[in-house]
Coordinates of C-alpha atoms in Angstrom, one line a residue:
X1 CA 7.8 21.5 -7.4
X2 CA 6.3 18.3 -8.7
X3 CA 8.6 18.0 -11.7
X4 CA 12.2 18.5 -12.5
X5 CA 13.2 22.0 -13.3
X6 CA 13.5 21.2 -17.0
X7 CA 10.0 19.7 -17.2
X8 CA 8.5 22.4 -14.9
X9 CA 9.7 25.0 -17.4
X10 CA 7.8 23.3 -20.3
X11 CA 4.7 22.9 -18.1
X12 CA 4.7 26.6 -17.3
X13 CA 5.1 27.5 -21.0
X14 CA 2.1 25.2 -21.8
X15 CA 0.1 26.6 -19.0
X16 CA 0.7 30.1 -20.1
X17 CA 0.0 29.2 -23.7
X18 CA -3.3 27.5 -22.8
X19 CA -4.4 30.7 -21.1
X20 CA -3.4 33.0 -23.9
X21 CA -4.6 31.2 -27.1
X22 CA -6.0 28.1 -28.7
X23 CA -3.9 25.0 -29.2
X24 CA -3.1 24.5 -32.8
X25 CA -3.0 21.2 -34.6
X26 CA -1.6 21.8 -38.1
X27 CA -2.3 19.8 -41.2
X28 CA 0.4 17.9 -43.0
X29 CA 0.9 18.7 -46.7
X30 CA 1.0 15.9 -49.3
X31 CA 1.4 16.1 -53.0
X32 CA -1.6 15.2 -55.1
X33 CA -1.0 12.0 -57.0
X34 CA -4.5 11.6 -58.4
X35 CA -7.3 9.3 -57.4
X36 CA -6.4 5.7 -57.0
X37 CA -9.5 4.6 -55.2
X38 CA -12.2 4.5 -57.9
X39 CA -15.0 6.9 -58.7
X40 CA -16.5 9.0 -55.9
X41 CA -20.1 10.1 -55.6
X42 CA -21.6 13.6 -55.7
X43 CA -21.4 14.0 -52.0
X44 CA -18.4 11.9 -51.1
X45 CA -14.9 11.9 -52.6
X46 CA -12.9 9.0 -53.8
X47 CA -10.1 7.3 -51.9
X48 CA -7.5 9.6 -50.5
X49 CA -5.0 10.7 -53.3
X50 CA -2.4 12.2 -51.0
X51 CA 1.1 11.2 -52.2
X52 CA 4.5 11.9 -50.8
X53 CA 5.1 14.5 -48.2
X54 CA 5.4 18.0 -49.5
X55 CA 7.7 19.5 -46.9
X56 CA 8.2 22.9 -48.7
X57 CA 4.4 23.4 -48.8
X58 CA 4.1 22.4 -45.1
X59 CA 6.7 24.9 -44.2
X60 CA 4.8 27.7 -46.1
X61 CA 1.5 26.7 -44.6
X62 CA 2.8 26.5 -41.0
X63 CA 4.7 29.8 -41.3
X64 CA 1.4 31.4 -42.3
X65 CA -0.5 29.7 -39.4
X66 CA 1.9 30.8 -36.7
X67 CA 2.1 34.4 -37.9
X68 CA -1.6 34.9 -38.8
X69 CA -1.7 38.7 -38.7
X70 CA -3.7 41.3 -36.7
X71 CA -7.0 39.5 -36.8
X72 CA -5.9 36.3 -35.2
X73 CA -4.0 35.6 -32.0
X74 CA -0.9 33.4 -32.0
X75 CA -1.8 29.9 -30.7
X76 CA -0.7 28.9 -27.3
X77 CA 1.2 25.8 -28.5
X78 CA 1.5 23.8 -31.7
X79 CA 1.0 20.1 -32.0
X80 CA 2.5 18.7 -35.2
X81 CA 1.9 15.1 -36.5
X82 CA -1.2 14.5 -34.4
X83 CA -4.6 13.4 -35.5
X84 CA -5.4 16.4 -37.7
X85 CA -1.8 16.1 -39.1
X86 CA -2.5 12.5 -40.1
X87 CA 0.1 11.0 -37.8
X88 CA -1.3 7.6 -38.6
X89 CA -0.3 8.0 -42.3
X90 CA 3.3 9.1 -41.7
X91 CA 6.4 6.9 -41.8
X92 CA 9.3 7.7 -39.5
X93 CA 11.3 9.7 -41.9
X94 CA 8.3 11.9 -42.8
X95 CA 7.5 12.3 -39.1
X96 CA 11.0 13.5 -38.4
X97 CA 10.9 16.0 -41.2
X98 CA 7.5 17.4 -40.0
X99 CA 8.6 17.8 -36.4
X100 CA 12.0 19.3 -37.4
X101 CA 10.3 21.8 -39.6
X102 CA 7.8 22.7 -36.9
X103 CA 10.5 23.2 -34.3
X104 CA 12.4 25.4 -36.7
X105 CA 9.4 27.6 -37.7
X106 CA 8.2 27.9 -34.1
X107 CA 11.7 29.0 -33.2
X108 CA 11.1 28.9 -29.5
X109 CA 8.1 31.3 -29.6
X110 CA 5.7 28.6 -28.5
X111 CA 5.9 25.0 -27.3
X112 CA 6.0 22.2 -29.8
X113 CA 4.2 19.0 -28.7
X114 CA 4.6 16.1 -31.2
X115 CA 2.2 13.3 -31.5
X116 CA 3.2 9.7 -30.8
X117 CA 1.1 6.5 -30.7
X118 CA 0.5 2.8 -31.5
X119 CA 1.9 0.3 -28.9
X120 CA 4.5 1.6 -26.5
X121 CA 7.4 0.1 -28.4
X122 CA 6.5 1.9 -31.6
X123 CA 5.4 5.0 -29.7
X124 CA 9.0 5.2 -28.2
X125 CA 10.5 5.1 -31.7
X126 CA 8.5 8.2 -32.6
X127 CA 9.3 9.7 -29.1
X128 CA 13.0 9.4 -29.7
X129 CA 12.7 11.0 -33.1
X130 CA 10.7 13.9 -31.7
X131 CA 13.3 14.3 -28.9
X132 CA 16.1 14.4 -31.5
X133 CA 14.1 16.9 -33.6
X134 CA 13.8 19.3 -30.7
X135 CA 10.2 18.9 -29.6
X136 CA 9.3 20.2 -26.2
X137 CA 6.7 17.5 -25.2
X138 CA 4.7 14.6 -26.5
X139 CA 1.0 13.9 -26.9
X140 CA 0.4 10.2 -26.4
X141 CA -2.4 9.2 -28.6
X142 CA -4.6 6.2 -27.9
X143 CA -2.9 2.9 -28.5
X144 CA -3.6 0.8 -31.5
X145 CA -6.7 -1.4 -31.9
X146 CA -7.3 -3.3 -28.7
X147 CA -9.2 -2.5 -25.5
X148 CA -7.2 -2.6 -22.3
X149 CA -7.8 -2.6 -18.6
X150 CA -6.9 0.3 -16.4
X151 CA -3.7 -1.3 -15.3
X152 CA -2.6 -1.7 -18.9
X153 CA -3.3 2.0 -19.6
X154 CA -1.0 2.9 -16.7
X155 CA 1.6 0.4 -17.9
X156 CA 1.6 1.8 -21.4
X157 CA 2.4 5.3 -20.1
X158 CA 5.0 4.0 -17.7
X159 CA 6.8 2.2 -20.5
X160 CA 6.8 5.3 -22.7
X161 CA 7.9 7.6 -19.8
X162 CA 10.8 5.3 -19.1
X163 CA 12.2 5.7 -22.6
X164 CA 12.1 9.5 -23.1
X165 CA 13.0 12.5 -21.1
X166 CA 10.2 14.6 -22.7
X167 CA 7.1 15.4 -20.7
X168 CA 4.0 13.5 -21.8
X169 CA 0.4 14.5 -22.2
X170 CA -2.0 11.5 -22.2
X171 CA -4.9 11.5 -24.6
X172 CA -8.1 9.7 -23.7
X173 CA -10.4 9.0 -26.6
X174 CA -11.9 5.9 -28.2
X175 CA -10.8 2.8 -26.3
X176 CA -8.8 4.9 -23.7
X177 CA -10.8 6.2 -20.8
X178 CA -9.2 6.7 -17.4
X179 CA -11.0 6.3 -14.1
X180 CA -10.2 8.8 -11.3
X181 CA -8.0 6.2 -9.5
X182 CA -6.1 5.5 -12.7
X183 CA -5.5 9.2 -13.3
X184 CA -4.0 9.5 -9.8
X185 CA -1.6 6.7 -10.7
X186 CA -0.8 8.2 -14.1
X187 CA -0.1 11.6 -12.5
X188 CA 2.4 10.0 -10.2
X189 CA 4.6 9.2 -13.3
X190 CA 7.2 11.9 -13.0
X191 CA 7.0 13.0 -16.6
X192 CA 3.2 12.8 -17.2
X193 CA 2.0 16.4 -17.0
X194 CA -1.5 16.5 -18.5
X195 CA -4.5 15.0 -20.1
X196 CA -6.3 15.8 -23.4
X197 CA -9.9 14.7 -23.2
X198 CA -11.8 13.6 -26.3
X199 CA -14.7 11.8 -24.7
X200 CA -16.8 14.9 -23.6
X201 CA -18.2 13.0 -20.6
X202 CA -18.3 15.9 -18.2
X203 CA -19.2 13.8 -15.2
X204 CA -16.1 11.6 -15.7
X205 CA -14.0 14.7 -16.5
X206 CA -15.0 16.5 -13.4
X207 CA -14.0 13.4 -11.3
X208 CA -10.6 13.4 -13.1
X209 CA -9.9 17.1 -12.5
X210 CA -10.7 16.6 -8.8
X211 CA -8.5 13.5 -8.6
X212 CA -5.5 15.2 -10.3
X213 CA -2.7 17.0 -8.3
X214 CA -2.5 20.8 -8.4
X215 CA -0.9 22.0 -11.6
X216 CA -1.8 19.0 -13.7
X217 CA -2.8 20.2 -17.2
X218 CA -6.2 19.5 -18.8
X219 CA -7.6 20.5 -22.2
X220 CA -10.6 19.9 -24.3
X221 CA -9.7 17.8 -27.3
X222 CA -13.1 17.0 -28.6
X223 CA -13.6 17.2 -32.4
X224 CA -14.5 20.8 -33.2
X225 CA -13.9 21.6 -29.5
X226 CA -15.5 25.1 -29.6
X227 CA -18.9 23.4 -29.6
X228 CA -18.4 22.3 -26.1
X229 CA -15.9 24.9 -24.9
X230 CA -18.3 26.6 -22.5
X231 CA -19.4 23.3 -21.0
X232 CA -15.8 22.2 -20.5
X233 CA -15.0 25.5 -18.7
X234 CA -17.7 24.8 -16.1
X235 CA -15.8 21.7 -14.9
X236 CA -12.5 23.6 -14.8
X237 CA -11.1 22.9 -18.3
X238 CA -11.1 26.2 -20.2
X239 CA -8.3 25.3 -22.6
X240 CA -9.0 23.6 -25.9
X241 CA -7.6 22.5 -29.2
X242 CA -8.9 24.1 -32.4
X243 CA -9.1 22.3 -35.7
X244 CA -10.7 25.5 -37.1
X245 CA -7.4 27.2 -36.4
X246 CA -5.8 25.0 -39.1
X247 CA -7.8 26.8 -41.8
X248 CA -9.4 29.9 -40.3
X249 CA -7.4 31.3 -37.4
X250 CA -9.4 34.5 -37.7
X251 CA -12.6 32.6 -36.7
X252 CA -10.8 30.6 -34.1
X253 CA -9.4 33.7 -32.6
X254 CA -12.7 35.6 -32.6
X255 CA -14.3 32.7 -30.8
X256 CA -11.5 32.4 -28.2
X257 CA -11.6 36.2 -27.5
X258 CA -15.4 36.1 -27.1
X259 CA -15.2 33.1 -24.8
X260 CA -12.6 34.7 -22.6
X261 CA -14.6 37.9 -22.6
X262 CA -17.9 36.3 -21.9
X263 CA -19.3 37.8 -25.1
X264 CA -22.4 35.6 -25.3
X265 CA -23.8 37.4 -28.4
X266 CA -20.7 36.7 -30.4
X267 CA -20.4 33.1 -29.1
X268 CA -24.0 32.4 -30.0
X269 CA -23.7 33.9 -33.5
X270 CA -20.5 31.9 -34.3
X271 CA -21.8 28.7 -32.9
X272 CA -25.2 28.9 -34.6
X273 CA -24.1 30.1 -38.0
X274 CA -20.7 28.5 -38.4
X275 CA -19.7 25.8 -35.9
X276 CA -22.9 23.9 -35.7
X277 CA -23.3 23.7 -39.5
X278 CA -19.7 22.7 -39.8
X279 CA -20.2 19.9 -37.2
X280 CA -23.4 18.7 -39.0
X281 CA -21.4 18.4 -42.2
X282 CA -18.5 16.8 -40.5
X283 CA -20.7 14.1 -39.0
X284 CA -21.9 12.9 -42.4
X285 CA -18.8 10.9 -43.3
X286 CA -16.2 9.0 -41.1
X287 CA -12.9 10.9 -41.3
X288 CA -14.4 14.2 -42.2
X289 CA -13.0 15.6 -38.9
X290 CA -9.7 15.8 -40.9
X291 CA -10.9 15.7 -44.5
X292 CA -13.1 18.8 -44.2
X293 CA -10.4 20.7 -42.3
X294 CA -8.0 20.0 -45.2
X295 CA -10.6 20.9 -47.8
X296 CA -11.3 24.2 -46.1
X297 CA -7.6 25.0 -46.0
X298 CA -7.4 24.4 -49.7
X299 CA -10.4 26.6 -50.3
X300 CA -8.4 29.4 -48.6
X301 CA -5.5 28.8 -50.9
X302 CA -3.3 27.1 -48.3
X303 CA -0.9 24.5 -49.7
X304 CA -1.9 21.4 -47.8
X305 CA -2.8 19.0 -50.6
X306 CA -5.3 16.1 -50.2
X307 CA -5.7 13.6 -47.4
X308 CA -4.1 10.2 -47.6
X309 CA -6.1 7.0 -47.7
X310 CA -7.9 5.6 -45.9
X311 CA -9.4 9.1 -45.5
X312 CA -11.3 10.6 -48.5
X313 CA -11.6 14.1 -49.7
X314 CA -15.1 15.5 -49.9
X315 CA -17.0 15.3 -53.2
X316 CA -18.6 18.2 -55.1
X317 CA -21.8 18.6 -53.0
X318 CA -20.1 18.5 -49.6
X319 CA -17.3 20.8 -50.9
X320 CA -20.0 23.3 -52.0
X321 CA -21.7 23.1 -48.6
X322 CA -18.3 23.5 -46.8
X323 CA -17.5 26.6 -48.9
X324 CA -20.9 28.2 -48.0
X325 CA -20.3 27.5 -44.3
X326 CA -16.7 28.9 -44.5
X327 CA -17.9 32.0 -46.3
X328 CA -20.4 32.6 -43.6
X329 CA -17.9 32.2 -40.8
X330 CA -15.3 34.4 -42.4
X331 CA -18.0 37.1 -43.1
X332 CA -19.0 37.0 -39.4
X333 CA -15.4 38.0 -38.4
X334 CA -14.7 40.2 -41.4
X335 CA -12.0 38.0 -42.9
X336 CA -11.4 37.3 -46.6
X337 CA -11.9 33.8 -48.1
X338 CA -8.3 33.4 -49.3
X339 CA -5.2 33.7 -47.2
X340 CA -1.7 34.2 -48.5
X341 CA 1.1 31.8 -47.5
X342 CA 4.5 33.1 -46.6

């Protein structure tokens, strides 16, 4: 056994969850305080108008997401306060409230992996809050602003690991990209148990999977990960996060089922008619990887509110395009536009 018994138990739950369902990254609900960023254009919205945390709405939203009904599988794990959950816009009190609510609603049914980030000192402040709130593990998001050499990437994770008992999943994206040698060193840290990949460099990723010890966890964390899910699986990384699960678990579940069942016809139909148009719309505006997800959730009647600045909500034209894409995707899997919250 590579890990302590306590950490090995969490790793096994994560491994089982990754095999049985997508990894869910819920949105964080904010109250709408009106636009404070000036006029938006036809296609692009104004500055984010998200106000204070709406914890009651978040609880209702997450309860619906984790009990989605007969047309959607329960996710394999839930990752609150990460990128899709606008971690970068939360203060420490809000972060605590979100993680505590998630732990309560998950109620031990699936692992809760909370996001942490910035430099190691600030990451540890969030790590201790997550630990106190009852999280099972932590996702270490890319550090703030600066590039760093490989030794520094290892040092960052060692510093964080020394300050929390929770298992860590490293996240390579943006300025964080591990070499195979660095991953070997990272995997020697007793509480680092996995890697989320957001680079989609399959050559590099294959080298990393071959360098990692047996049992080390990998998952596809690319934006709209379903687009590349088949490619990731060819290098031994079948598990993936799903932003679509945040607003349409029925679609996310249908794709997951088709992928596991090698149902090429369904995969092609969903990719061609839903996922590719969604990605093309997403790529129009920086930040739409979150803003469109939140807008789609609102279109379905889910109480998530607007994004916070510096993100912007989509304007009228992009919102209309999103609704048409969403209608198509839901029709493909036989699901209604609106979803009821608990």
